[in-house]
Amino acid sequence: MPKPHDFLSAEQRDGSQLQAEEIYAETWEWLKKIGCASKVSPQLLERYAMCSARWIQCEEMTNKMGFLSKHPTTQKPIPSPFINIGINYMNQAVRLWNEIFQIVKDNCSTDYGEVSPQDDLMERLLRARKG
């Protein structure tokens, strides 16, 4: 496995570790298992892992802080900014996953019916809620 950059596991402001390196490793192992690891660039994997980890981070913050926030000047309730930030990261992660999966479809010579790392993202989010 190509060594991922250090920023994928950087310590966050709250003291937690970013989960991107874990997502990177799981995705690379899956690609290796199906014989397509050499076809997908490490940079594409890093971008996918970072967007997925940031989406999970935004979901965790939404769970912790709630769906509403206070407007800085009017103090009236507004939607939490983490919701839109999370949506943007999720959309980007899906686009990057589709790019990875297109490479797999173009280069994989056998049918693949097992679980993919993309299917595991929701499970990872649910595990993160438990602490």
Short mmCIF file of C-alpha atoms in Angstrom, two decimals:
data_model
loop_
_atom_site.label_atom_id
_atom_site.label_comp_id
_atom_site.label_asym_id
_atom_site.label_seq_id
_atom_site.Cartn_x
_atom_site.Cartn_y
_atom_site.Cartn_z
CA MET A 1 0.00 0.00 0.00
CA PRO A 2 1.37 3.44 -0.86
CA LYS A 3 2.04 5.39 2.33
CA PRO A 4 -0.72 7.96 2.85
CA HIS A 5 0.17 11.54 3.72
CA ASP A 6 0.27 12.47 7.40
CA PHE A 7 -2.64 14.91 7.11
CA LEU A 8 -5.00 11.94 6.71
CA SER A 9 -4.47 11.07 10.37
CA ALA A 10 -3.83 14.53 11.78
CA GLU A 11 -4.94 15.34 15.30
CA GLN A 12 -8.03 17.53 15.25
CA ARG A 13 -8.71 20.58 17.42
CA ASP A 14 -10.87 18.52 19.76
CA GLY A 15 -8.01 16.04 20.27
CA SER A 16 -9.52 13.26 18.14
CA GLN A 17 -7.79 11.61 15.19
CA LEU A 18 -9.09 12.14 11.67
CA GLN A 19 -10.37 8.83 10.26
CA ALA A 20 -9.20 9.44 6.70
CA GLU A 21 -6.13 7.18 6.92
CA GLU A 22 -8.37 4.31 8.07
CA ILE A 23 -10.76 4.87 5.16
CA TYR A 24 -7.78 5.10 2.77
CA ALA A 25 -6.37 1.77 4.03
CA GLU A 26 -9.75 -0.02 3.87
CA THR A 27 -10.40 1.22 0.35
CA TRP A 28 -6.90 0.31 -0.83
CA GLU A 29 -7.22 -3.19 0.67
CA TRP A 30 -10.55 -3.63 -1.12
CA LEU A 31 -9.00 -2.48 -4.41
CA LYS A 32 -6.06 -4.86 -3.88
CA LYS A 33 -8.45 -7.74 -3.14
CA ILE A 34 -10.27 -7.25 -6.44
CA GLY A 35 -7.05 -6.64 -8.39
CA CYS A 36 -7.49 -2.94 -9.18
CA ALA A 37 -5.16 -1.27 -6.65
CA SER A 38 -2.59 -0.37 -9.28
CA LYS A 39 -5.23 1.28 -11.49
CA VAL A 40 -6.40 3.89 -8.93
CA SER A 41 -4.02 6.71 -8.05
CA PRO A 42 -3.13 7.23 -4.38
CA GLN A 43 -4.09 10.89 -4.74
CA LEU A 44 -7.63 9.95 -5.78
CA LEU A 45 -7.85 7.58 -2.81
CA GLU A 46 -6.60 10.31 -0.47
CA ARG A 47 -9.18 12.80 -1.73
CA TYR A 48 -11.96 10.23 -1.32
CA ALA A 49 -10.78 9.29 2.18
CA MET A 50 -10.49 12.93 3.27
CA CYS A 51 -13.96 13.87 2.01
CA SER A 52 -15.50 10.79 3.62
CA ALA A 53 -13.77 11.48 6.95
CA ARG A 54 -14.83 15.13 6.90
CA TRP A 55 -18.41 14.11 6.17
CA ILE A 56 -18.35 11.78 9.18
CA GLN A 57 -16.85 14.58 11.27
CA CYS A 58 -19.66 16.96 10.25
CA GLU A 59 -22.28 14.34 11.07
CA GLU A 60 -20.71 13.82 14.49
CA MET A 61 -20.80 17.58 15.13
CA THR A 62 -24.44 17.78 14.03
CA ASN A 63 -25.27 14.95 16.44
CA LYS A 64 -23.38 16.66 19.24
CA MET A 65 -24.54 20.25 18.66
CA GLY A 66 -27.98 19.70 17.14
CA PHE A 67 -29.62 20.89 13.95
CA LEU A 68 -30.01 24.51 15.03
CA SER A 69 -27.55 27.25 15.80
CA LYS A 70 -27.82 30.92 16.79
CA HIS A 71 -27.29 33.65 14.25
CA PRO A 72 -24.21 35.64 15.36
CA THR A 73 -25.91 39.05 15.30
CA THR A 74 -29.66 38.47 15.61
CA GLN A 75 -29.39 35.45 17.95
CA LYS A 76 -32.33 33.89 16.10
CA PRO A 77 -32.26 30.17 15.32
CA ILE A 78 -30.65 29.16 12.03
CA PRO A 79 -29.74 25.77 10.58
CA SER A 80 -26.43 24.46 11.85
CA PRO A 81 -23.60 25.23 9.41
CA PHE A 82 -22.35 21.66 9.88
CA ILE A 83 -25.37 20.41 7.92
CA ASN A 84 -24.45 22.20 4.69
CA ILE A 85 -20.74 21.55 5.14
CA GLY A 86 -21.50 17.85 5.63
CA ILE A 87 -23.72 17.74 2.56
CA ASN A 88 -20.94 19.27 0.48
CA TYR A 89 -18.38 16.75 1.74
CA MET A 90 -20.81 13.88 1.21
CA ASN A 91 -21.51 14.96 -2.38
CA GLN A 92 -17.81 15.25 -3.13
CA ALA A 93 -17.11 11.84 -1.54
CA VAL A 94 -19.84 10.28 -3.70
CA ARG A 95 -18.40 11.88 -6.87
CA LEU A 96 -14.92 10.61 -5.99
CA TRP A 97 -16.27 7.14 -5.15
CA ASN A 98 -18.04 7.05 -8.52
CA GLU A 99 -14.73 7.91 -10.18
CA ILE A 100 -12.98 5.09 -8.29
CA PHE A 101 -15.77 2.64 -9.02
CA GLN A 102 -15.74 3.53 -12.73
CA ILE A 103 -12.05 2.58 -12.81
CA VAL A 104 -12.95 -0.70 -11.10
CA LYS A 105 -15.76 -1.41 -13.57
CA ASP A 106 -13.49 -0.67 -16.51
CA ASN A 107 -10.63 -2.85 -15.25
CA CYS A 108 -12.10 -5.67 -13.18
CA SER A 109 -12.56 -8.85 -15.17
CA THR A 110 -14.71 -10.75 -12.66
CA ASP A 111 -18.05 -10.10 -11.01
CA TYR A 112 -17.83 -8.72 -7.53
CA GLY A 113 -20.70 -9.24 -5.12
CA GLU A 114 -19.20 -8.53 -1.70
CA VAL A 115 -19.50 -5.38 0.39
CA SER A 116 -17.50 -2.37 -0.79
CA PRO A 117 -15.89 0.28 1.45
CA GLN A 118 -18.53 2.81 0.33
CA ASP A 119 -21.19 0.55 1.86
CA ASP A 120 -19.25 0.64 5.14
CA LEU A 121 -19.36 4.44 5.56
CA MET A 122 -22.78 4.42 7.20
CA GLU A 123 -21.63 1.67 9.55
CA ARG A 124 -18.59 3.79 10.45
CA LEU A 125 -20.85 6.76 11.16
CA LEU A 126 -23.06 4.66 13.42
CA ARG A 127 -20.03 3.28 15.29
CA ALA A 128 -18.73 6.83 15.80
CA ARG A 129 -21.96 7.78 17.55
CA LYS A 130 -21.37 5.08 20.16
CA GLY A 131 -18.03 6.65 21.01
#
